[in-house]
């Protein structure tokens, strides 16, 4: 059974703080993704990684960075959190060929920036 | 611009009734279309994937259809249950493995 876990379900931070969101998958997937989900906007891709130490910008990378030091772990970093980054953040993983192969999602982290 | 539009935005039905959710897309070229179910407080889970040559695919009480000519898909839920209450998201894969997500249909099944 594929498992994608995220470090926190709920997180409250202050403007300007550095925020780390952690994601771990146990299925030896090469691809990992970070999305944010906002009402009326659907899921939007922030960054993805197709291998250790590799990363690609998604549709909305501004204000975010990522780190993938190990295959199973993909971190999303908000260098200086702002209120417009209040959102639900979803991590996902898949085998190569993610357009065809199913992405498996974590439960999400609801981040509130005050 | 690639777009995926879902309708209705929300829907309330009585337990045991059937319903149909719609997905229209303008993604080109088209690779595949996937329906996800997202329970409250959880990540999306795939229900079914459809490729260009497939018209209908079932997964239990869920049946997806695809008309690649009109660029429309539907998800039909038969004999709804309370556990079907969720958001249903349509995702279309285009060229270069680019995914375009719909904004979802929020379904509530009531007694």
PDB file of C-alpha atoms in Angstrom:
ATOM      1  CA  UNK A   1       0.000   0.000   0.000  1.00  0.00           C
ATOM      2  CA  UNK A   2       1.502   3.267  -1.172  1.00  0.00           C
ATOM      3  CA  UNK A   3       2.034   5.766   1.540  1.00  0.00           C
ATOM      4  CA  UNK A   4       2.840   9.436   1.209  1.00  0.00           C
ATOM      5  CA  UNK A   5       3.146  11.240   4.509  1.00  0.00           C
ATOM      6  CA  UNK A   6       3.451  14.923   5.261  1.00  0.00           C
ATOM      7  CA  UNK A   7       5.064  16.256   8.395  1.00  0.00           C
ATOM      8  CA  UNK A   8       2.161  18.357   9.617  1.00  0.00           C
ATOM      9  CA  UNK A   9      -1.585  18.419   9.015  1.00  0.00           C
ATOM     10  CA  UNK A  10      -1.963  21.976  10.268  1.00  0.00           C
ATOM     11  CA  UNK A  11       0.619  24.725  10.577  1.00  0.00           C
ATOM     12  CA  UNK A  12       0.360  28.351  11.679  1.00  0.00           C
ATOM     13  CA  UNK A  13       3.256  30.695  10.958  1.00  0.00           C
ATOM     14  CA  UNK A  14       3.902  34.411  11.049  1.00  0.00           C
ATOM     15  CA  UNK A  15       4.735  36.627   8.096  1.00  0.00           C
ATOM     16  CA  UNK A  16       8.435  36.549   7.332  1.00  0.00           C
ATOM     17  CA  UNK A  17       9.107  33.202   8.971  1.00  0.00           C
ATOM     18  CA  UNK A  18      10.953  30.445   7.129  1.00  0.00           C
ATOM     19  CA  UNK A  19       8.702  27.433   6.719  1.00  0.00           C
ATOM     20  CA  UNK A  20       9.623  23.845   5.939  1.00  0.00           C
ATOM     21  CA  UNK A  21       7.081  21.329   4.702  1.00  0.00           C
ATOM     22  CA  UNK A  22       8.304  17.757   4.586  1.00  0.00           C
ATOM     23  CA  UNK A  23       7.040  14.884   2.467  1.00  0.00           C
ATOM     24  CA  UNK A  24       8.101  11.242   2.604  1.00  0.00           C
ATOM     25  CA  UNK A  25       7.029   8.379   0.336  1.00  0.00           C
ATOM     26  CA  UNK A  26       7.689   4.691   0.841  1.00  0.00           C
ATOM     27  CA  UNK A  27       7.159   3.342  -2.693  1.00  0.00           C
ATOM     28  CA  UNK A  28      10.594   4.091  -4.164  1.00  0.00           C
ATOM     29  CA  UNK A  29       9.002   6.547  -6.619  1.00  0.00           C
ATOM     30  CA  UNK A  30      11.349   8.617  -8.747  1.00  0.00           C
ATOM     31  CA  UNK A  31       8.970  11.551  -9.169  1.00  0.00           C
ATOM     32  CA  UNK A  32       7.766  13.794  -6.386  1.00  0.00           C
ATOM     33  CA  UNK A  33       5.576  16.882  -6.562  1.00  0.00           C
ATOM     34  CA  UNK A  34       4.394  19.815  -4.498  1.00  0.00           C
ATOM     35  CA  UNK A  35       1.017  21.410  -5.200  1.00  0.00           C
ATOM     36  CA  UNK A  36      -1.071  24.042  -3.537  1.00  0.00           C
ATOM     37  CA  UNK A  37      -4.837  23.804  -3.532  1.00  0.00           C
ATOM     38  CA  UNK A  38      -7.038  26.863  -3.210  1.00  0.00           C
ATOM     39  CA  UNK A  39     -10.825  27.102  -3.478  1.00  0.00           C
ATOM     40  CA  UNK A  40     -11.943  27.817  -7.022  1.00  0.00           C
ATOM     41  CA  UNK A  41      -8.427  27.380  -8.424  1.00  0.00           C
ATOM     42  CA  UNK A  42      -7.850  23.654  -8.209  1.00  0.00           C
ATOM     43  CA  UNK A  43      -4.426  22.125  -7.749  1.00  0.00           C
ATOM     44  CA  UNK A  44      -1.483  24.121  -9.020  1.00  0.00           C
ATOM     45  CA  UNK A  45       1.988  22.671  -9.414  1.00  0.00           C
ATOM     46  CA  UNK A  46       4.721  24.486  -7.487  1.00  0.00           C
ATOM     47  CA  UNK A  47       7.759  22.269  -8.101  1.00  0.00           C
ATOM     48  CA  UNK A  48       8.503  18.707  -9.019  1.00  0.00           C
ATOM     49  CA  UNK A  49      11.537  16.449  -8.898  1.00  0.00           C
ATOM     50  CA  UNK A  50      12.300  13.463 -11.099  1.00  0.00           C
ATOM     51  CA  UNK A  51      15.428  12.343  -9.275  1.00  0.00           C
ATOM     52  CA  UNK A  52      17.535  13.046  -6.223  1.00  0.00           C
ATOM     53  CA  UNK A  53      18.954  16.587  -6.293  1.00  0.00           C
ATOM     54  CA  UNK A  54      16.929  17.352  -9.446  1.00  0.00           C
ATOM     55  CA  UNK A  55      14.105  19.859  -9.500  1.00  0.00           C
ATOM     56  CA  UNK A  56      11.905  21.565 -12.038  1.00  0.00           C
ATOM     57  CA  UNK A  57       9.728  24.619 -11.647  1.00  0.00           C
ATOM     58  CA  UNK A  58       6.032  24.140 -11.961  1.00  0.00           C
ATOM     59  CA  UNK A  59       3.416  26.739 -12.736  1.00  0.00           C
ATOM     60  CA  UNK A  60       3.760  28.871  -9.595  1.00  0.00           C
ATOM     61  CA  UNK A  61       7.309  28.551  -8.158  1.00  0.00           C
ATOM     62  CA  UNK A  62       7.683  32.163  -7.010  1.00  0.00           C
ATOM     63  CA  UNK A  63       8.267  32.446  -3.294  1.00  0.00           C
ATOM     64  CA  UNK A  64       9.085  28.747  -2.918  1.00  0.00           C
ATOM     65  CA  UNK A  65      12.124  26.504  -3.124  1.00  0.00           C
ATOM     66  CA  UNK A  66      12.550  22.754  -2.767  1.00  0.00           C
ATOM     67  CA  UNK A  67      15.117  20.235  -1.669  1.00  0.00           C
ATOM     68  CA  UNK A  68      15.504  16.565  -2.509  1.00  0.00           C
ATOM     69  CA  UNK A  69      18.538  15.075  -0.827  1.00  0.00           C
ATOM     70  CA  UNK A  70      17.136  11.550  -0.593  1.00  0.00           C
ATOM     71  CA  UNK A  71      14.866   9.673  -2.975  1.00  0.00           C
ATOM     72  CA  UNK A  72      12.081   9.244  -0.461  1.00  0.00           C
ATOM     73  CA  UNK A  73      11.997  12.805   0.852  1.00  0.00           C
ATOM     74  CA  UNK A  74      10.966  16.059  -0.827  1.00  0.00           C
ATOM     75  CA  UNK A  75      10.864  19.325   1.095  1.00  0.00           C
ATOM     76  CA  UNK A  76       9.076  22.544   0.243  1.00  0.00           C
ATOM     77  CA  UNK A  77      10.582  25.719   1.668  1.00  0.00           C
ATOM     78  CA  UNK A  78       8.953  29.092   2.050  1.00  0.00           C
ATOM     79  CA  UNK A  79      11.941  31.389   2.559  1.00  0.00           C
ATOM     80  CA  UNK A  80       9.848  34.243   3.936  1.00  0.00           C
ATOM     81  CA  UNK A  81       6.226  33.319   4.410  1.00  0.00           C
ATOM     82  CA  UNK A  82       3.570  35.768   3.290  1.00  0.00           C
ATOM     83  CA  UNK A  83      -0.177  35.831   3.882  1.00  0.00           C
ATOM     84  CA  UNK A  84      -0.890  34.968   0.242  1.00  0.00           C
ATOM     85  CA  UNK A  85       0.827  31.634   0.837  1.00  0.00           C
ATOM     86  CA  UNK A  86      -1.946  30.585   3.182  1.00  0.00           C
ATOM     87  CA  UNK A  87      -3.210  27.453   1.475  1.00  0.00           C
ATOM     88  CA  UNK A  88      -3.498  23.670   1.481  1.00  0.00           C
ATOM     89  CA  UNK A  89      -0.233  22.085   0.343  1.00  0.00           C
ATOM     90  CA  UNK A  90      -0.290  18.616  -1.168  1.00  0.00           C
ATOM     91  CA  UNK A  91       2.670  16.379  -1.871  1.00  0.00           C
ATOM     92  CA  UNK A  92       2.506  13.557  -4.409  1.00  0.00           C
ATOM     93  CA  UNK A  93       4.761  10.884  -5.857  1.00  0.00           C
ATOM     94  CA  UNK A  94       4.749   8.605  -8.894  1.00  0.00           C
ATOM     95  CA  UNK A  95       6.865   6.351 -11.039  1.00  0.00           C
ATOM     96  CA  UNK A  96       8.461   7.884 -14.157  1.00  0.00           C
ATOM     97  CA  UNK A  97       6.019   8.897 -16.857  1.00  0.00           C
ATOM     98  CA  UNK A  98       3.786  10.760 -14.452  1.00  0.00           C
ATOM     99  CA  UNK A  99       1.444  11.777 -17.234  1.00  0.00           C
ATOM    100  CA  UNK A 100       0.334   8.156 -17.419  1.00  0.00           C
ATOM    101  CA  UNK A 101       1.286   6.765 -14.041  1.00  0.00           C
ATOM    102  CA  UNK A 102      -0.941   7.617 -11.124  1.00  0.00           C
ATOM    103  CA  UNK A 103       0.228  10.241  -8.689  1.00  0.00           C
ATOM    104  CA  UNK A 104      -0.247   9.217  -5.066  1.00  0.00           C
ATOM    105  CA  UNK A 105      -1.042  12.099  -2.768  1.00  0.00           C
ATOM    106  CA  UNK A 106      -0.342  12.790   0.875  1.00  0.00           C
ATOM    107  CA  UNK A 107      -3.069  14.040   3.235  1.00  0.00           C
ATOM    108  CA  UNK A 108      -2.040  17.672   2.859  1.00  0.00           C
ATOM    109  CA  UNK A 109      -0.769  20.400   5.146  1.00  0.00           C
ATOM    110  CA  UNK A 110      -3.060  23.326   5.798  1.00  0.00           C
ATOM    111  CA  UNK A 111      -0.773  26.307   6.273  1.00  0.00           C
ATOM    112  CA  UNK A 112      -2.002  29.577   7.715  1.00  0.00           C
ATOM    113  CA  UNK A 113       0.303  32.598   7.575  1.00  0.00           C
ATOM    114  CA  UNK A 114      -0.677  35.394   9.940  1.00  0.00           C
TER     115      UNK A 114
ATOM    116  CA  UNK B   1      -4.742  27.948 -23.216  1.00  0.00           C
ATOM    117  CA  UNK B   2      -5.280  24.486 -21.746  1.00  0.00           C
ATOM    118  CA  UNK B   3      -8.322  24.416 -19.515  1.00  0.00           C
ATOM    119  CA  UNK B   4     -10.448  21.874 -17.693  1.00  0.00           C
ATOM    120  CA  UNK B   5     -13.919  22.921 -16.613  1.00  0.00           C
ATOM    121  CA  UNK B   6     -16.107  20.875 -14.321  1.00  0.00           C
ATOM    122  CA  UNK B   7     -19.801  21.115 -13.646  1.00  0.00           C
ATOM    123  CA  UNK B   8     -21.715  21.428 -11.509  1.00  0.00           C
ATOM    124  CA  UNK B   9     -19.562  23.176  -8.942  1.00  0.00           C
ATOM    125  CA  UNK B  10     -21.510  21.453  -6.175  1.00  0.00           C
ATOM    126  CA  UNK B  11     -24.265  18.904  -5.917  1.00  0.00           C
ATOM    127  CA  UNK B  12     -26.475  17.474  -3.197  1.00  0.00           C
ATOM    128  CA  UNK B  13     -28.256  14.174  -3.731  1.00  0.00           C
ATOM    129  CA  UNK B  14     -30.129  11.659  -1.602  1.00  0.00           C
ATOM    130  CA  UNK B  15     -28.529   8.374  -0.714  1.00  0.00           C
ATOM    131  CA  UNK B  16     -29.320   5.686  -3.261  1.00  0.00           C
ATOM    132  CA  UNK B  17     -29.748   8.118  -6.144  1.00  0.00           C
ATOM    133  CA  UNK B  18     -27.522   8.302  -9.208  1.00  0.00           C
ATOM    134  CA  UNK B  19     -25.642  11.343 -10.401  1.00  0.00           C
ATOM    135  CA  UNK B  20     -23.408  12.457 -13.242  1.00  0.00           C
ATOM    136  CA  UNK B  21     -20.508  14.870 -13.070  1.00  0.00           C
ATOM    137  CA  UNK B  22     -19.187  16.621 -16.153  1.00  0.00           C
ATOM    138  CA  UNK B  23     -15.709  17.551 -17.340  1.00  0.00           C
ATOM    139  CA  UNK B  24     -14.997  19.586 -20.484  1.00  0.00           C
ATOM    140  CA  UNK B  25     -11.454  20.246 -21.589  1.00  0.00           C
ATOM    141  CA  UNK B  26      -9.526  22.193 -24.199  1.00  0.00           C
ATOM    142  CA  UNK B  27      -6.194  20.458 -23.623  1.00  0.00           C
ATOM    143  CA  UNK B  28      -4.304  19.691 -26.804  1.00  0.00           C
ATOM    144  CA  UNK B  29      -2.630  17.412 -27.626  1.00  0.00           C
ATOM    145  CA  UNK B  30      -4.516  14.956 -25.440  1.00  0.00           C
ATOM    146  CA  UNK B  31      -2.819  12.065 -23.682  1.00  0.00           C
ATOM    147  CA  UNK B  32      -5.256  10.856 -21.024  1.00  0.00           C
ATOM    148  CA  UNK B  33      -7.928  11.922 -18.552  1.00  0.00           C
ATOM    149  CA  UNK B  34      -8.095  10.854 -14.944  1.00  0.00           C
ATOM    150  CA  UNK B  35     -10.794  11.225 -12.309  1.00  0.00           C
ATOM    151  CA  UNK B  36      -9.741  11.647  -8.688  1.00  0.00           C
ATOM    152  CA  UNK B  37     -11.836  11.487  -5.531  1.00  0.00           C
ATOM    153  CA  UNK B  38     -10.783  13.715  -2.646  1.00  0.00           C
ATOM    154  CA  UNK B  39     -12.343  13.102   0.730  1.00  0.00           C
ATOM    155  CA  UNK B  40     -12.380  16.000   3.174  1.00  0.00           C
ATOM    156  CA  UNK B  41      -8.999  16.345   4.866  1.00  0.00           C
ATOM    157  CA  UNK B  42      -7.323  13.830   2.572  1.00  0.00           C
ATOM    158  CA  UNK B  43      -5.336  13.851  -0.628  1.00  0.00           C
ATOM    159  CA  UNK B  44      -6.924  12.902  -3.977  1.00  0.00           C
ATOM    160  CA  UNK B  45      -7.160   9.225  -4.890  1.00  0.00           C
ATOM    161  CA  UNK B  46      -7.399   8.022  -8.471  1.00  0.00           C
ATOM    162  CA  UNK B  47     -10.690   6.444  -9.549  1.00  0.00           C
ATOM    163  CA  UNK B  48     -10.000   5.803 -13.211  1.00  0.00           C
ATOM    164  CA  UNK B  49      -7.867   6.823 -16.155  1.00  0.00           C
ATOM    165  CA  UNK B  50      -9.036   7.019 -19.752  1.00  0.00           C
ATOM    166  CA  UNK B  51      -6.959   7.182 -22.907  1.00  0.00           C
ATOM    167  CA  UNK B  52      -7.939   8.450 -26.328  1.00  0.00           C
ATOM    168  CA  UNK B  53      -9.275   5.121 -27.544  1.00  0.00           C
ATOM    169  CA  UNK B  54     -11.436   4.368 -24.506  1.00  0.00           C
ATOM    170  CA  UNK B  55     -15.092   5.362 -24.368  1.00  0.00           C
ATOM    171  CA  UNK B  56     -16.192   3.855 -21.071  1.00  0.00           C
ATOM    172  CA  UNK B  57     -14.473   2.504 -17.996  1.00  0.00           C
ATOM    173  CA  UNK B  58     -15.998   1.317 -14.738  1.00  0.00           C
ATOM    174  CA  UNK B  59     -14.661   1.055 -11.212  1.00  0.00           C
ATOM    175  CA  UNK B  60     -17.359  -0.430  -9.020  1.00  0.00           C
ATOM    176  CA  UNK B  61     -20.232   2.046  -8.840  1.00  0.00           C
ATOM    177  CA  UNK B  62     -18.210   4.647 -10.741  1.00  0.00           C
ATOM    178  CA  UNK B  63     -18.387   4.759 -14.538  1.00  0.00           C
ATOM    179  CA  UNK B  64     -16.397   7.240 -16.568  1.00  0.00           C
ATOM    180  CA  UNK B  65     -17.040   8.077 -20.194  1.00  0.00           C
ATOM    181  CA  UNK B  66     -14.897   9.941 -22.674  1.00  0.00           C
ATOM    182  CA  UNK B  67     -15.812  11.589 -25.973  1.00  0.00           C
ATOM    183  CA  UNK B  68     -12.503  12.679 -27.444  1.00  0.00           C
ATOM    184  CA  UNK B  69     -14.223  14.344 -30.386  1.00  0.00           C
ATOM    185  CA  UNK B  70     -16.220  16.760 -28.250  1.00  0.00           C
ATOM    186  CA  UNK B  71     -13.556  16.811 -25.511  1.00  0.00           C
ATOM    187  CA  UNK B  72     -15.992  15.844 -22.814  1.00  0.00           C
ATOM    188  CA  UNK B  73     -15.917  13.317 -20.011  1.00  0.00           C
ATOM    189  CA  UNK B  74     -18.452  12.340 -17.414  1.00  0.00           C
ATOM    190  CA  UNK B  75     -18.339  10.423 -14.160  1.00  0.00           C
ATOM    191  CA  UNK B  76     -21.517   8.563 -13.303  1.00  0.00           C
ATOM    192  CA  UNK B  77     -22.092   7.377  -9.750  1.00  0.00           C
ATOM    193  CA  UNK B  78     -24.691   4.672  -9.285  1.00  0.00           C
ATOM    194  CA  UNK B  79     -26.664   4.042  -6.112  1.00  0.00           C
ATOM    195  CA  UNK B  80     -24.837   6.737  -4.159  1.00  0.00           C
ATOM    196  CA  UNK B  81     -23.670   6.162  -0.599  1.00  0.00           C
ATOM    197  CA  UNK B  82     -22.817   8.566   2.184  1.00  0.00           C
ATOM    198  CA  UNK B  83     -19.154   7.705   1.648  1.00  0.00           C
ATOM    199  CA  UNK B  84     -19.360   9.131  -1.871  1.00  0.00           C
ATOM    200  CA  UNK B  85     -19.487  12.607  -0.344  1.00  0.00           C
ATOM    201  CA  UNK B  86     -16.254  14.159  -1.584  1.00  0.00           C
ATOM    202  CA  UNK B  87     -14.741  16.427  -4.178  1.00  0.00           C
ATOM    203  CA  UNK B  88     -14.278  14.861  -7.617  1.00  0.00           C
ATOM    204  CA  UNK B  89     -11.439  16.248  -9.688  1.00  0.00           C
ATOM    205  CA  UNK B  90     -10.894  15.805 -13.412  1.00  0.00           C
ATOM    206  CA  UNK B  91      -7.273  15.944 -14.604  1.00  0.00           C
ATOM    207  CA  UNK B  92      -6.184  15.976 -18.232  1.00  0.00           C
ATOM    208  CA  UNK B  93      -2.651  15.156 -19.377  1.00  0.00           C
ATOM    209  CA  UNK B  94      -1.460  16.940 -22.469  1.00  0.00           C
ATOM    210  CA  UNK B  95       1.774  17.157 -24.369  1.00  0.00           C
ATOM    211  CA  UNK B  96       5.010  16.850 -22.434  1.00  0.00           C
ATOM    212  CA  UNK B  97       3.227  15.192 -19.499  1.00  0.00           C
ATOM    213  CA  UNK B  98       1.657  18.514 -18.604  1.00  0.00           C
ATOM    214  CA  UNK B  99      -1.267  18.019 -16.214  1.00  0.00           C
ATOM    215  CA  UNK B 100      -4.217  20.409 -16.147  1.00  0.00           C
ATOM    216  CA  UNK B 101      -6.512  20.115 -13.140  1.00  0.00           C
ATOM    217  CA  UNK B 102     -10.181  21.007 -12.953  1.00  0.00           C
ATOM    218  CA  UNK B 103     -11.473  22.830  -9.902  1.00  0.00           C
ATOM    219  CA  UNK B 104     -13.619  19.885  -8.873  1.00  0.00           C
ATOM    220  CA  UNK B 105     -17.261  19.104  -8.148  1.00  0.00           C
ATOM    221  CA  UNK B 106     -18.215  18.981  -4.489  1.00  0.00           C
ATOM    222  CA  UNK B 107     -20.705  16.148  -3.975  1.00  0.00           C
ATOM    223  CA  UNK B 108     -22.737  15.722  -0.819  1.00  0.00           C
ATOM    224  CA  UNK B 109     -24.869  12.625  -0.305  1.00  0.00           C
ATOM    225  CA  UNK B 110     -27.600  12.991   2.305  1.00  0.00           C
ATOM    226  CA  UNK B 111     -29.946  10.585   4.031  1.00  0.00           C
TER     227      UNK B 111
END
